[in-house]
Tab-separated table of C-alpha atoms in Angstrom:
chain	number	residue	atom	x	y	z
A	1	MET	CA	-8.608	-10.357	18.166
A	2	GLU	CA	-5.426	-9.366	16.389
A	3	LYS	CA	-5.683	-6.081	14.478
A	4	ILE	CA	-3.930	-5.954	11.122
A	5	GLY	CA	-3.279	-2.827	9.074
A	6	LEU	CA	-3.401	-3.619	5.358
A	7	PHE	CA	-1.054	-1.334	3.480
A	8	PHE	CA	-1.963	-1.823	-0.180
A	9	GLY	CA	0.321	-0.754	-2.993
A	10	THR	CA	2.287	-1.747	-6.031
A	11	PHE	CA	5.448	-0.720	-4.092
A	12	ASN	CA	7.128	0.009	-7.384
A	13	PRO	CA	9.523	0.387	-5.598
A	14	ILE	CA	9.122	0.527	-1.810
A	15	HIS	CA	10.835	3.519	-0.157
A	16	ASN	CA	11.497	5.019	3.279
A	17	GLY	CA	8.199	6.927	3.191
A	18	HIS	CA	6.299	3.623	3.147
A	19	ILE	CA	8.295	2.356	6.142
A	20	LYS	CA	7.783	5.633	8.037
A	21	LEU	CA	4.014	5.492	7.450
A	22	ALA	CA	3.769	1.844	8.470
A	23	SER	CA	5.704	2.641	11.673
A	24	PHE	CA	3.347	5.533	12.432
A	25	PHE	CA	0.204	3.421	11.990
A	26	HIS	CA	1.652	0.527	13.978
A	27	LYS	CA	2.384	2.834	16.915
A	28	ASN	CA	-0.682	5.077	16.738
A	29	SER	CA	-3.590	2.896	15.605
A	30	GLU	CA	-3.493	-0.074	18.007
A	31	LEU	CA	-2.446	-2.359	15.154
A	32	ASN	CA	-0.577	-5.542	16.064
A	33	PHE	CA	0.938	-5.964	12.610
A	34	ILE	CA	1.155	-4.169	9.275
A	35	TRP	CA	0.795	-6.320	6.185
A	36	PHE	CA	2.235	-4.903	2.974
A	37	VAL	CA	-0.221	-6.243	0.387
A	38	ILE	CA	1.596	-6.121	-2.931
A	39	THR	CA	-0.820	-5.307	-5.722
A	40	ALA	CA	0.058	-7.398	-8.738
A	41	HIS	CA	-1.787	-5.047	-11.079
A	42	ASN	CA	-3.599	-1.896	-10.008
A	43	PRO	CA	-6.581	-1.485	-12.392
A	44	TRP	CA	-5.914	2.288	-12.384
A	45	LYS	CA	-2.304	1.969	-13.571
A	46	LYS	CA	-0.697	0.863	-16.818
A	47	ILE	CA	0.771	-2.621	-16.403
A	48	THR	CA	3.808	-1.587	-18.485
A	49	ASP	CA	4.902	0.752	-15.654
A	50	LEU	CA	5.279	-2.154	-13.224
A	51	LEU	CA	8.342	-4.162	-12.366
A	52	ASP	CA	7.547	-7.896	-12.320
A	53	GLU	CA	5.616	-8.863	-9.172
A	54	THR	CA	8.146	-11.504	-8.062
A	55	GLU	CA	10.917	-8.902	-8.179
A	56	ARG	CA	8.814	-6.370	-6.256
A	57	LEU	CA	8.184	-9.093	-3.671
A	58	LYS	CA	11.940	-9.584	-3.236
A	59	ILE	CA	12.522	-5.833	-2.930
A	60	VAL	CA	9.748	-5.418	-0.315
A	61	SER	CA	10.860	-8.533	1.620
A	62	GLN	CA	14.393	-7.142	1.875
A	63	ALA	CA	12.996	-3.819	3.145
A	64	LEU	CA	11.054	-5.529	5.954
A	65	VAL	CA	13.838	-7.771	7.291
A	66	SER	CA	14.571	-5.481	10.247
A	67	HIS	CA	10.869	-4.827	11.037
A	68	PRO	CA	9.372	-7.888	12.800
A	69	LYS	CA	5.889	-6.322	13.022
A	70	PHE	CA	5.739	-5.775	9.250
A	71	LYS	CA	4.870	-8.698	6.968
A	72	VAL	CA	4.543	-9.037	3.230
A	73	ASN	CA	1.353	-10.526	1.785
A	74	THR	CA	1.044	-11.874	-1.769
A	75	ILE	CA	-2.632	-12.843	-1.789
A	76	GLU	CA	-3.266	-10.662	-4.856
A	77	PHE	CA	-0.713	-12.624	-6.894
A	78	LYS	CA	-3.136	-15.564	-6.899
A	79	LEU	CA	-6.302	-13.596	-7.706
A	80	PRO	CA	-7.606	-12.766	-11.217
A	81	LYS	CA	-6.030	-9.677	-12.777
A	82	PRO	CA	-6.846	-6.861	-12.665
A	83	ASN	CA	-7.971	-7.443	-9.098
A	84	TYR	CA	-10.246	-5.288	-6.976
A	85	THR	CA	-9.681	-4.451	-3.311
A	86	TYR	CA	-13.011	-5.826	-2.132
A	87	SER	CA	-12.181	-9.265	-3.608
A	88	THR	CA	-8.911	-9.267	-1.684
A	89	LEU	CA	-10.606	-8.231	1.553
A	90	THR	CA	-13.279	-10.918	1.191
A	91	LYS	CA	-10.592	-13.549	0.649
A	92	LEU	CA	-8.540	-12.346	3.630
A	93	LYS	CA	-11.582	-12.361	5.935
A	94	LYS	CA	-12.301	-15.945	4.898
A	95	GLN	CA	-8.683	-17.054	5.400
A	96	TYR	CA	-8.226	-15.248	8.733
A	97	PRO	CA	-11.573	-15.108	10.564
A	98	ASP	CA	-9.767	-14.415	13.857
A	99	LYS	CA	-8.275	-11.107	12.645
A	100	VAL	CA	-9.649	-7.576	12.301
A	101	PHE	CA	-8.447	-5.823	9.157
A	102	LYS	CA	-8.118	-2.064	8.645
A	103	LEU	CA	-7.088	-0.458	5.375
A	104	ILE	CA	-4.262	2.069	5.198
A	105	LEU	CA	-4.879	4.398	2.254
A	106	GLY	CA	-3.567	7.673	0.883
A	107	ALA	CA	-6.034	10.573	0.868
A	108	ASP	CA	-5.736	10.737	-2.945
A	109	ASN	CA	-7.650	7.427	-3.134
A	110	LEU	CA	-10.727	9.092	-1.635
A	111	ILE	CA	-11.169	11.463	-4.591
A	112	SER	CA	-12.462	8.586	-6.729
A	113	PHE	CA	-13.214	6.058	-3.992
A	114	ASP	CA	-16.881	5.909	-5.026
A	115	LYS	CA	-15.689	4.492	-8.374
A	116	TRP	CA	-14.033	1.515	-6.656
A	117	LYS	CA	-15.848	-1.762	-7.099
A	118	ASN	CA	-18.082	-2.387	-4.055
A	119	TYR	CA	-16.740	0.679	-2.266
A	120	ASP	CA	-19.917	0.819	-0.153
A	121	LYS	CA	-19.348	-2.756	1.047
A	122	ILE	CA	-15.734	-1.908	1.920
A	123	LEU	CA	-16.949	0.977	4.104
A	124	ASN	CA	-19.636	-1.162	5.654
A	125	GLU	CA	-17.191	-3.881	6.714
A	126	PHE	CA	-13.835	-2.150	7.284
A	127	GLU	CA	-12.284	0.965	8.779
A	128	LEU	CA	-10.028	3.106	6.606
A	129	LEU	CA	-6.960	4.802	8.082
A	130	ILE	CA	-6.022	7.749	5.876
A	131	TYR	CA	-2.622	9.371	5.424
A	132	PRO	CA	-2.086	12.730	3.670
A	133	ARG	CA	-1.157	12.901	-0.002
A	134	LYS	CA	-0.853	15.816	-2.386
A	135	ILE	CA	-4.215	16.090	-4.133
A	136	ASP	CA	-5.498	18.377	-6.869
A	137	LYS	CA	-9.239	17.724	-6.505
A	138	PRO	CA	-11.591	17.964	-3.533
A	139	ILE	CA	-12.476	14.847	-1.544
A	140	PRO	CA	-16.255	14.235	-1.544
A	141	LYS	CA	-17.868	15.444	1.670
A	142	LYS	CA	-19.435	12.020	2.313
A	143	PHE	CA	-15.924	10.590	2.783
A	144	LEU	CA	-14.599	13.481	4.860
A	145	GLU	CA	-17.319	12.919	7.443
A	146	HIS	CA	-17.769	9.128	7.257
A	147	SER	CA	-17.589	7.314	10.605
A	148	LYS	CA	-15.477	4.463	9.167
A	149	ILE	CA	-12.884	6.801	7.622
A	150	LEU	CA	-10.339	7.863	10.231
A	151	TRP	CA	-7.740	10.611	9.884
A	152	PRO	CA	-4.875	10.054	12.353
A	153	LYS	CA	-2.190	12.730	12.088
A	154	ALA	CA	0.068	10.638	9.885
A	155	PRO	CA	3.258	12.082	8.385
A	156	ASN	CA	3.064	13.537	4.901
A	157	LEU	CA	4.907	11.569	2.231
A	158	ILE	CA	7.430	13.869	0.600
A	159	ILE	CA	8.618	11.122	-1.705
A	160	SER	CA	6.881	8.874	-4.223
A	161	SER	CA	7.759	5.683	-6.068
A	162	SER	CA	7.432	7.492	-9.408
A	163	GLU	CA	10.014	10.079	-8.257
A	164	ILE	CA	12.353	7.270	-7.161
A	165	ARG	CA	12.008	5.564	-10.571
A	166	LYS	CA	12.714	8.864	-12.341
A	167	LYS	CA	15.816	9.491	-10.239
A	168	ILE	CA	17.130	5.976	-10.907
A	169	GLN	CA	16.603	6.500	-14.656
A	170	GLU	CA	18.589	9.749	-14.396
A	171	GLY	CA	21.402	7.907	-12.605
A	172	THR	CA	20.826	9.644	-9.241
A	173	ASP	CA	21.819	7.816	-6.058
A	174	VAL	CA	18.632	7.132	-4.053
A	175	SER	CA	20.297	5.039	-1.339
A	176	THR	CA	19.179	7.459	1.402
A	177	GLN	CA	15.546	7.354	0.255
A	178	MET	CA	15.072	3.591	0.313
A	179	PRO	CA	15.802	0.697	2.670
A	180	ILE	CA	19.435	-0.034	1.847
A	181	LYS	CA	19.000	-3.751	1.085
A	182	SER	CA	16.204	-2.944	-1.374
A	183	TRP	CA	18.365	-0.314	-3.071
A	184	GLU	CA	21.306	-2.707	-3.353
A	185	TYR	CA	19.090	-5.355	-4.970
A	186	ILE	CA	17.645	-2.819	-7.445
A	187	LYS	CA	21.127	-1.545	-8.318
A	188	GLU	CA	22.570	-5.047	-8.661
A	189	ASN	CA	19.799	-6.010	-11.125
A	190	ASN	CA	19.722	-2.679	-12.955
A	191	PHE	CA	15.986	-2.226	-12.345
A	192	TYR	CA	14.272	1.029	-13.368
A	193	SER	CA	17.361	2.144	-15.287
A	194	ALA	CA	16.972	3.927	-18.601
């Protein structure tokens, strides 16, 4: 069965750190493909902070042009908002019964993972591949030692989408921190500018 890594995020906007992480997991976790699942509205984030989902889709699609093993997935665009990860996973399993899905998540998600809707069902049915993130609270012990939560030695993200947005607002050139086609599209449309 084909193994798919599901890289969830608002990708607001996508940057080179996302691509680097996806490349790491593709090479080191026996994944056939990485699907970038664009979250239309993260229930933990203010909707006003988000660029329109169709524009984020264009930006992500441009970033993945030169990566044939990376695909964009818009399943969450069609689901009720705000959407919850378990609903997405259930839908994907139904649509693609011949595939094995694994979630790619930042370690910061584990701090409050037990507050996610149906988090126990997620852990029962799926493996989580965790990458390091700067965190200011301890991760519950039950997640540090869980058999379905794996900790490959993924690179640490030294860049974030919020930092990119801030730099764009300040007029800083971020062309070296993002896939160039994505940056050109953002610049051309004046996205994230003050």
